[in-house]
Coordinates of C-alpha atoms and ligand atoms in Angstrom, one line a residue:
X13 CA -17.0 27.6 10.3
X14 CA -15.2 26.2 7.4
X15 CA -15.6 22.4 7.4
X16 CA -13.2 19.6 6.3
X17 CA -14.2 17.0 3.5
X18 CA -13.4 14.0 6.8
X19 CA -13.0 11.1 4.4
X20 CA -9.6 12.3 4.0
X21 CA -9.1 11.4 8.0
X22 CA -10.2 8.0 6.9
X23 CA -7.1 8.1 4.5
X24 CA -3.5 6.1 5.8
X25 CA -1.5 9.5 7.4
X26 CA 0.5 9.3 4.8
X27 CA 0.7 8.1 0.3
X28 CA 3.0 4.4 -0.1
X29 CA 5.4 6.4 -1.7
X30 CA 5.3 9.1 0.9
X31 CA 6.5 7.1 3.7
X32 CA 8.5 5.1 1.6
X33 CA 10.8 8.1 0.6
X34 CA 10.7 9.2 4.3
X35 CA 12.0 6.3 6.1
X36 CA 14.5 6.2 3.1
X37 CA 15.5 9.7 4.1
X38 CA 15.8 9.1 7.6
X39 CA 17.9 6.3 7.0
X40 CA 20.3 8.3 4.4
X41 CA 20.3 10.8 7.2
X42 CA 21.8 8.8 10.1
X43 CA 24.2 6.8 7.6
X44 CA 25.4 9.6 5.0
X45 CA 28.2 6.9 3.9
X46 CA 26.0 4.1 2.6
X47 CA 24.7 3.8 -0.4
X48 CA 21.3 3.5 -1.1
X49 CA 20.2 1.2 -4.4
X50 CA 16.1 2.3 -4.7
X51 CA 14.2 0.0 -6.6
X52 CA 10.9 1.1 -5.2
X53 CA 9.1 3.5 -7.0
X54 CA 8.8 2.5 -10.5
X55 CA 10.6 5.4 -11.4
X56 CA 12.1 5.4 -14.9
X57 CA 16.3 5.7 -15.2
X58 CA 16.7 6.1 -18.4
X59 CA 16.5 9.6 -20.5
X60 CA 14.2 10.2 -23.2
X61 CA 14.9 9.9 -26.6
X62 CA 16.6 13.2 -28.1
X63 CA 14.2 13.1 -31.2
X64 CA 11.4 13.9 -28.9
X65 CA 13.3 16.4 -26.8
X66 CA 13.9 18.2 -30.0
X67 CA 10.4 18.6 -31.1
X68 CA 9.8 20.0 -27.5
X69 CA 12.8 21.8 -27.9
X70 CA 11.3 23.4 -31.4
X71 CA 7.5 23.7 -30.0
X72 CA 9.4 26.0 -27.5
X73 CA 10.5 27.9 -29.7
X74 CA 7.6 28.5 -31.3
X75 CA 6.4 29.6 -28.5
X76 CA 9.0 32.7 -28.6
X77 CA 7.5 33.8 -32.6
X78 CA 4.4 36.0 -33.0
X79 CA 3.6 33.6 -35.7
X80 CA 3.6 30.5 -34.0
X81 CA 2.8 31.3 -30.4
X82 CA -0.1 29.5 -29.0
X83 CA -2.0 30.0 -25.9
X84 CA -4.8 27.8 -24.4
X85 CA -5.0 24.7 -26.5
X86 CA -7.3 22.1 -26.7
X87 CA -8.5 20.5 -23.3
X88 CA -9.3 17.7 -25.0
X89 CA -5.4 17.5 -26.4
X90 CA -4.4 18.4 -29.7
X91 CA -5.6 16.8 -33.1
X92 CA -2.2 16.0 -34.4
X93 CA -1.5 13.8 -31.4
X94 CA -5.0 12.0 -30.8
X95 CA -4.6 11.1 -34.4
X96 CA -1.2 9.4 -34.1
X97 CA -2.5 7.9 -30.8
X98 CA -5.9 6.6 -32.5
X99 CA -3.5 5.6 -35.5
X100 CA -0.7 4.0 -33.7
X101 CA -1.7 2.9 -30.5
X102 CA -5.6 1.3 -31.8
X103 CA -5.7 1.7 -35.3
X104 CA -2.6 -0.7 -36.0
X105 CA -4.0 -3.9 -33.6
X106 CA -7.1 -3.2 -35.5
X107 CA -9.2 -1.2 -32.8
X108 CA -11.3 0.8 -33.9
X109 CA -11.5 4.4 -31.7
X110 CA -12.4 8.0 -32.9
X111 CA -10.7 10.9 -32.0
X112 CA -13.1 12.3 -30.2
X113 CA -13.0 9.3 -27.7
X114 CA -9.6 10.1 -26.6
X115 CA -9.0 12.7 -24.0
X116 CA -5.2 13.6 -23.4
X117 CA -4.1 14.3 -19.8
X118 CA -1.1 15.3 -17.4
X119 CA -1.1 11.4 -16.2
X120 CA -2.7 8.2 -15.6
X121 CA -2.6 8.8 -11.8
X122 CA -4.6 11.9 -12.1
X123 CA -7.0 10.6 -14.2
X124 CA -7.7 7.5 -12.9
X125 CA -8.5 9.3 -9.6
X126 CA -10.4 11.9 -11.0
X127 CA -12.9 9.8 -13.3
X128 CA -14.2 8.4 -9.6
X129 CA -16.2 11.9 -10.0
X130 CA -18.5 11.1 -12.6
X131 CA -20.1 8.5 -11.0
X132 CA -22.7 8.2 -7.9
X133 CA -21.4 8.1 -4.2
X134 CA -23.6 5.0 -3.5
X135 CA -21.9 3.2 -6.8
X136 CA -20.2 -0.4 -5.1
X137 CA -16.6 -0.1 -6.1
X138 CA -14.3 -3.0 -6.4
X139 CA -10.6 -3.4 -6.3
X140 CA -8.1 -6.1 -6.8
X141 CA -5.8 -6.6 -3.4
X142 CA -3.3 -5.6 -3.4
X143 CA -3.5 -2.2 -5.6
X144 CA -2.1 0.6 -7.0
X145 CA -3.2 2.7 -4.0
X146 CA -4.7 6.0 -6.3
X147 CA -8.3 3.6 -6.9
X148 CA -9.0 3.1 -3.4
X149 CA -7.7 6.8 -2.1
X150 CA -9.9 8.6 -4.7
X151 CA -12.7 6.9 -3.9
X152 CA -12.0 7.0 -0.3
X153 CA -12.1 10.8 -0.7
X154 CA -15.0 10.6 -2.4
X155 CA -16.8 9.4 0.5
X156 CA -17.2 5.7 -0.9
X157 CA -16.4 3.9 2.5
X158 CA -18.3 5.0 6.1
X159 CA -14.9 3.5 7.7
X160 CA -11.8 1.6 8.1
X161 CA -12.0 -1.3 9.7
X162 CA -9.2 -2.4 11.4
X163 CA -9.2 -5.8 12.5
X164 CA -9.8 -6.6 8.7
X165 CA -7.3 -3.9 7.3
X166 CA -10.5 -2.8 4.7
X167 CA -12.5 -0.2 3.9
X168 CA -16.0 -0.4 4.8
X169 CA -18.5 -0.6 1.8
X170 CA -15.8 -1.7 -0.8
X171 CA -14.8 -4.8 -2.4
X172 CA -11.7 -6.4 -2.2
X173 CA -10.8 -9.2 -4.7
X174 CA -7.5 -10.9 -3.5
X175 CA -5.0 -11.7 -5.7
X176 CA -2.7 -14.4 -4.3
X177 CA -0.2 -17.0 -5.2
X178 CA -2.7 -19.6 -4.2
X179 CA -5.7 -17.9 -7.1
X180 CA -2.4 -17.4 -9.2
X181 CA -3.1 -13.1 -8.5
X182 CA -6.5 -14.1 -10.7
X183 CA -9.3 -12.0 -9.2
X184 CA -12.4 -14.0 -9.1
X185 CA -15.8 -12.5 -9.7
X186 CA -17.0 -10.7 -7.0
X187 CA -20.1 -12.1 -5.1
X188 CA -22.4 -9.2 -4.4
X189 CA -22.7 -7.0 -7.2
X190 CA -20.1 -3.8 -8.1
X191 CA -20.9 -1.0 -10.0
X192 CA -17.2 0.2 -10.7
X193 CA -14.2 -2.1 -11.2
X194 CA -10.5 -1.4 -11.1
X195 CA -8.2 -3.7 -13.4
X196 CA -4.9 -2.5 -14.2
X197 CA -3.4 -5.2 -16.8
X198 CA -0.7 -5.8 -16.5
X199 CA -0.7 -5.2 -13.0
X200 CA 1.0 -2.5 -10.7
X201 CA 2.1 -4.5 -8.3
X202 CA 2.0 -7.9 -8.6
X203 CA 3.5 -8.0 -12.3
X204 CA 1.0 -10.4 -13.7
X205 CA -1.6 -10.9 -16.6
X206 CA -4.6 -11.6 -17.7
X207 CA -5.5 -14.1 -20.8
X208 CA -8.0 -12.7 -23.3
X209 CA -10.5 -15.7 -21.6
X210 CA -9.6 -14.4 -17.9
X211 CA -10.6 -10.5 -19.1
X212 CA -13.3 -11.7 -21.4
X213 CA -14.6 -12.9 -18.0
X214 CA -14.7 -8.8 -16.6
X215 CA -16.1 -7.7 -19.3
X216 CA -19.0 -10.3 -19.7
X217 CA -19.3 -9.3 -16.0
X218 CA -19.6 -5.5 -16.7
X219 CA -21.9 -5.8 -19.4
X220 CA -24.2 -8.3 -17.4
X221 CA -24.1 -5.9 -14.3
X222 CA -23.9 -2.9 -16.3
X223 CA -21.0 -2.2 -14.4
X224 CA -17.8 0.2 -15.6
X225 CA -14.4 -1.0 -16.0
X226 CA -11.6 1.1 -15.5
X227 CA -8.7 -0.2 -17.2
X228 CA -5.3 0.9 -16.1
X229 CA -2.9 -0.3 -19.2
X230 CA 0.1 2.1 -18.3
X231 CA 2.1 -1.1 -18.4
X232 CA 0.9 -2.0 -21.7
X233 CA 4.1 -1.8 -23.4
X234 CA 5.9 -4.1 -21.4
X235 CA 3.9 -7.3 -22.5
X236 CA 6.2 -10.0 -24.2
X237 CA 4.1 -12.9 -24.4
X238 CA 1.4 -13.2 -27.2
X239 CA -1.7 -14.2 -26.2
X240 CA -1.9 -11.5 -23.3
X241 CA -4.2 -8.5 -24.6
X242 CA -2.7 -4.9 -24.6
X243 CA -6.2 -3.3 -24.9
X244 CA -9.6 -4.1 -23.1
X245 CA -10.7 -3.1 -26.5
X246 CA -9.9 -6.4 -27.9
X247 CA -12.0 -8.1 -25.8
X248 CA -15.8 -8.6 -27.9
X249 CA -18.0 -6.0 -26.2
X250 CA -15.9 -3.8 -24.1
X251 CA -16.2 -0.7 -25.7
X252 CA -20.0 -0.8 -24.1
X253 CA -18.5 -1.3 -20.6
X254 CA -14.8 -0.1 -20.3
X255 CA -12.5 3.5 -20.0
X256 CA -9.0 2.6 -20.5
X257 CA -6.3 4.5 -19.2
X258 CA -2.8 5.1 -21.5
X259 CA 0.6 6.3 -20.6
X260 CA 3.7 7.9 -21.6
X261 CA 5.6 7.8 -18.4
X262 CA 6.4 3.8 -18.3
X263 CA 7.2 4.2 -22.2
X264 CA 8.7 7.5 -23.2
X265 CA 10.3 7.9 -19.9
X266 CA 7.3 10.8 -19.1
X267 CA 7.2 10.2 -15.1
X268 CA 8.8 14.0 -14.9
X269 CA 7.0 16.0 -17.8
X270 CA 3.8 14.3 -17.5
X271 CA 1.4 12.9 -20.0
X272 CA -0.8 10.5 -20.7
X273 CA -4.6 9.7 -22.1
X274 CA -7.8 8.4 -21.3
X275 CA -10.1 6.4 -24.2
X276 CA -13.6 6.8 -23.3
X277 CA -15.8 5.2 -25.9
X278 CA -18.7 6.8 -27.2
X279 CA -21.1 3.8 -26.6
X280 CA -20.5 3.8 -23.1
X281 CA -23.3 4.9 -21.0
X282 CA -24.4 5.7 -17.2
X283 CA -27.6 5.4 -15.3
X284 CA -29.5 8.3 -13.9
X285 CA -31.3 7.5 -10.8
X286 CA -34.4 7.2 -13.1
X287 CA -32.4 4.9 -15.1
X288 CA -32.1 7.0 -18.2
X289 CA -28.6 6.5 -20.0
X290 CA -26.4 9.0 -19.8
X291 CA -23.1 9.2 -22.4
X292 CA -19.9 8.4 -20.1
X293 CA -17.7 10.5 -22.8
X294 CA -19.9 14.0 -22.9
X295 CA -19.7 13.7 -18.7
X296 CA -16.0 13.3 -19.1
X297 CA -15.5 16.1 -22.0
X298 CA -17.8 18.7 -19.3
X299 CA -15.7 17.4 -16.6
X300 CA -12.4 18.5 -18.7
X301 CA -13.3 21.8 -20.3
X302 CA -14.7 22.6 -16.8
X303 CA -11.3 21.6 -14.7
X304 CA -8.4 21.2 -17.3
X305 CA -7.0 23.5 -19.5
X306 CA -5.1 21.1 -21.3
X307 CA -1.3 19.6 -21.2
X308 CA 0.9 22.2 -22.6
X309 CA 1.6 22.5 -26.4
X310 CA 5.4 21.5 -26.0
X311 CA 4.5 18.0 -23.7
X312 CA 1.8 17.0 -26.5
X313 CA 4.6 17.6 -29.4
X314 CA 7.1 15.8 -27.1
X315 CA 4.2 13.0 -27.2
X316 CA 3.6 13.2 -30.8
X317 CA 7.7 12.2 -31.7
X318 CA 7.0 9.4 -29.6
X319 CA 5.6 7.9 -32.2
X320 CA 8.1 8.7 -35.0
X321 CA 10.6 5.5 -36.2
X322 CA 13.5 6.5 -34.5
X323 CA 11.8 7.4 -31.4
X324 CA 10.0 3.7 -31.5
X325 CA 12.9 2.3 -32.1
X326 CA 14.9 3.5 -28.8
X327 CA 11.9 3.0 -26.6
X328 CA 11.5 -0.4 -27.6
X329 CA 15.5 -1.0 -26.6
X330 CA 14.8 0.8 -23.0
X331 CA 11.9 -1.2 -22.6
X332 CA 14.0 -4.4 -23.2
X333 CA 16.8 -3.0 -20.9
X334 CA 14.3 -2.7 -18.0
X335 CA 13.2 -5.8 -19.0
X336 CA 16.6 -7.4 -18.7
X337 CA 16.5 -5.8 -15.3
X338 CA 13.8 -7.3 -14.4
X339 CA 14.6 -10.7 -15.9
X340 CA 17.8 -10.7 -13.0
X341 CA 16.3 -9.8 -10.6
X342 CA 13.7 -12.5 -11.2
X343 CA 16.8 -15.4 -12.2
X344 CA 19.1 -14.4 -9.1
X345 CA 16.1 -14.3 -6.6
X346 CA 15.0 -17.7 -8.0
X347 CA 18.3 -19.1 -7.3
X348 CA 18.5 -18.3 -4.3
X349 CA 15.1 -19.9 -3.3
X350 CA 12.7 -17.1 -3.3
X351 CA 9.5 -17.0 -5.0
X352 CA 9.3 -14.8 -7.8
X353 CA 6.0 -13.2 -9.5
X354 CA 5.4 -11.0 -12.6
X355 CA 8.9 -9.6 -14.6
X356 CA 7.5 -11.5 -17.9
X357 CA 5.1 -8.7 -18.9
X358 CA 5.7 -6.0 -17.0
X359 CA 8.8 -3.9 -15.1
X360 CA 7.8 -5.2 -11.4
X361 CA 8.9 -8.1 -9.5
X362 CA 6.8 -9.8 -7.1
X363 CA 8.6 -11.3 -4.5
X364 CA 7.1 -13.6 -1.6
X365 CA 9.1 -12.7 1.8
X366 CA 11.6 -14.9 3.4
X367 CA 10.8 -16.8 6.6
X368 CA 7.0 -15.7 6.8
X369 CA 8.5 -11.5 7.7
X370 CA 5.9 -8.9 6.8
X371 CA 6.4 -6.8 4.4
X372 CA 7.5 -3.9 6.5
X373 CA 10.0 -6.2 8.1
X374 CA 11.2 -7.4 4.8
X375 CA 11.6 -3.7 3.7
X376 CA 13.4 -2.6 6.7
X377 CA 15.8 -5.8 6.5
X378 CA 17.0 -4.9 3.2
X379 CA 17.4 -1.7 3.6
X380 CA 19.3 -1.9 6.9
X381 CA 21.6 -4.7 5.8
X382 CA 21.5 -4.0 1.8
X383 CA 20.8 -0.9 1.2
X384 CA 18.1 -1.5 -0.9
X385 CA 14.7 0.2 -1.3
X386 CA 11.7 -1.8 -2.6
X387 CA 7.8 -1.7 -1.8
X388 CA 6.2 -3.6 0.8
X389 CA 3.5 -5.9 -0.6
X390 CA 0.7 -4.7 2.4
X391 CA 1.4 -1.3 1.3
X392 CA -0.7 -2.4 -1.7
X393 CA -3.6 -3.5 0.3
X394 CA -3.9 -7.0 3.1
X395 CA -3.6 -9.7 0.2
X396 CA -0.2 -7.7 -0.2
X397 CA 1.4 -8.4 3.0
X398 CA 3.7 -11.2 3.0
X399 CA 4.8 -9.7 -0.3
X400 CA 7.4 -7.7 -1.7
X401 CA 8.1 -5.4 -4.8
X402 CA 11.4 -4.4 -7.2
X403 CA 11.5 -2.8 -10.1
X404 CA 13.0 -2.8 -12.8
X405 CA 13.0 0.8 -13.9
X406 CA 16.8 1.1 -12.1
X407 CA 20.1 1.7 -13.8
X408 CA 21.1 -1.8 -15.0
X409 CA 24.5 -1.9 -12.6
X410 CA 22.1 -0.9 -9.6
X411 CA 20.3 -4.0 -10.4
X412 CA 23.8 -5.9 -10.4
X413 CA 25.0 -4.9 -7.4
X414 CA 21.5 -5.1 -6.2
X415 CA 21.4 -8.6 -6.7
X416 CA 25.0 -9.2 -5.2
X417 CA 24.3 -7.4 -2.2
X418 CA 20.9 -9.7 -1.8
X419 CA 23.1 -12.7 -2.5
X420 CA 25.5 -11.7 0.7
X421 CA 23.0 -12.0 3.1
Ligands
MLT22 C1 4.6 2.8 -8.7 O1 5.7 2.7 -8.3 O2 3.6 2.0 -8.4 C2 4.3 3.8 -9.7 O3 5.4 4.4 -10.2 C3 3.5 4.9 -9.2 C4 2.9 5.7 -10.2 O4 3.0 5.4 -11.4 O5 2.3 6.7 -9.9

């Protein structure tokens, strides 16, 4: 008899995003006139730069010549784009990565799930509330959490640090001690930041504990201000403690061809259970060449114009405009008396809920008297509820009318 891994029956029936776009549907269903403005997924609107769709364009093409074909590549990604990423992306704020740290990938959401496997079941994971939902799923799956718990809306066995208006979405240390800690800076949902002091403060923690950090910096791009960090590499000491998670979805406008990296320093270690040290990056580069063959040679030359002028140049004016986006959404809401989180630093709006509704009744509101599609806060985790989220990622007269709809009600 064929058994079922059960901690998936642990799981919510369905993924945030899942039900999201199914109650959306249903609604589109029963009124085929309206029309819907979605600002919930952080989907990106805007199309990719034609300089890199031309060097996919031409990698295709090689593809078609004897001479130029290529077949498996790489898992670990291609040298010519692990060097532009060490170059670009490290080498320029003056961090100092080998090539052979980074690992190239088909998306932060897959590998930020997936690195849950390298480490022990009985590891004590912590999570900021509310969350991107992968961390806790994956390690649900896993088999990290005997049960959900109901009454307390939390898994069993992990560690929840609330981020609130009232800790100013700050997570504070935990109390017992964690083995494997989720940060994602700046942060999917809630929008906000950490100081260099406020993630000096993880990574003492990490190194004290000998802990791992798992940094999710897909938003990295979107930082304005100048004292936030845009690696956990800058930070004295993290390259002992931390894997940090890259992307080119939120940038490059990747969400639909797919690819992203992982940095996994060298100096990083694991414990057996006899407390030998074990290196974090060969576990990771068996774990690859084992399940991955690789993102295709066409994505990782799409990647690699990325970083060409021209190419930096137009992602830096789409970032502003979803920027902008978020900047009105934030202004309008403002005015008209709501409180308003995050949309300095990153593409998401944080939005506390009018006349104490949950989040579900929130959604539902606007999107029966609207016609607007956001993210409930709780369907981030229980510090979430009470809380809303927009993005910025839509089409800038979306946003507009979004806002003018909003202001009608
Ligand atoms: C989000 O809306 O939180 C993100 O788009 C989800 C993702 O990047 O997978």
């Amino acid at each position: 008899m064929i058994k079922i891994n059960e901690s998936f029956l642990k799981l919510k029936d369905n993924y945030l995003f899942s039900t999201i776009n199914q109650k959306t549907k249903e609604y589109k269903n029963k009124n085929p006139e309206k029309k819907i403005i979605n600002l919930g997924i952080g989907d990106v609107t805007l199309p990719i730069p034609s300089i890199i769709t031309k060097a996919m364009s031409k990698a295709c093409e090689e593809m078609s010549d004897a001479e130029t074909f290529r077949g498996y590549g790489p898992e670990q990604g291609y040298e010519f784009l692990r060097e532009k990423i060490q170059q670009e992306d490290y080498g320029k704020r003056n961090i100092n990565i080998d090539k052979t740290e980074i690992f190239v990938s088909d998306g932060a959401k897959c590998d930020t799930a997936n690195i849950s496997e390298l480490f022990d079941i009985s590891n004590k994971v912590a999570i900021t509330d509310p969350v991107y939902p992968v961390y806790l799923d994956s390690n649900i799956i896993a088999g990290r959490s005997k049960k959900y718990i109901k009454e307390l809306e939390r898994f069993d066995g992990i560690t929840y640090l609330s981020c609130i208006s009232e800790n100013n979405f700050i997570p504070e240390l935990p109390k017992e001690k964690c083995d494997m800690i989720y940060l994602c800076y700046p942060n999917n949902p809630t929008g906000t930041v950490l100081t260099n002091e406020q993630l000096k403060v993880w990574v003492d923690y990490a190194r004290e504990n000998r802990a791992i950090i798992l940094f999710d910096s897909a938003y990295e791009k979107y930082i304005t201000q100048k004292d936030i960090p845009h690696s956990i590499y800058e930070i004295e000491g993290a390259k002992e403690v931390a894997i940090e998670f890259r992307s080119f979805s939120k940038t490059a406008g990747f969400t639909g061809i797919r690819c992203a990296y992982t940095v996994v320093p060298k100096q990083l270690v694991g414990y057996t259970n006899k407390g030998n040290e074990i290196s974090i990056n060969s576990l990771w580069r068996r774990r690859s060449s084992c399940k991955f063959n690789g993102v295709s040679y066409i994505t990782q030359r799409g990647a690699e114009a990325v970083y060409t002028k021209e190419a930096q140049q137009l992602i830096e004016e789409n970032i502003k405009y979803y920027l902008s986006n978020t900047n009105e959404l934030k202004i309008n809401l403002e005015k008209l008396g709501y409180k308003v989180y995050g949309g300095i630093n990153s593409p998401y709006v944080w939005i506390k809920t009018p006349k104490q509704q949950s989040s579900w009744e929130f959604f539902d509101y606007l999107l029966e008297k609207a016609n607007i599609v956001g993210t409930p806060g709780s369907g981030f985790g229980p510090s979430g509820e009470g809380y809303f989220r927009l993005t910025g990622f839509g089409k800038k007269e979306d946003t507009i009318e979004a806002i003018e709809r909003i202001k009608k009600l």
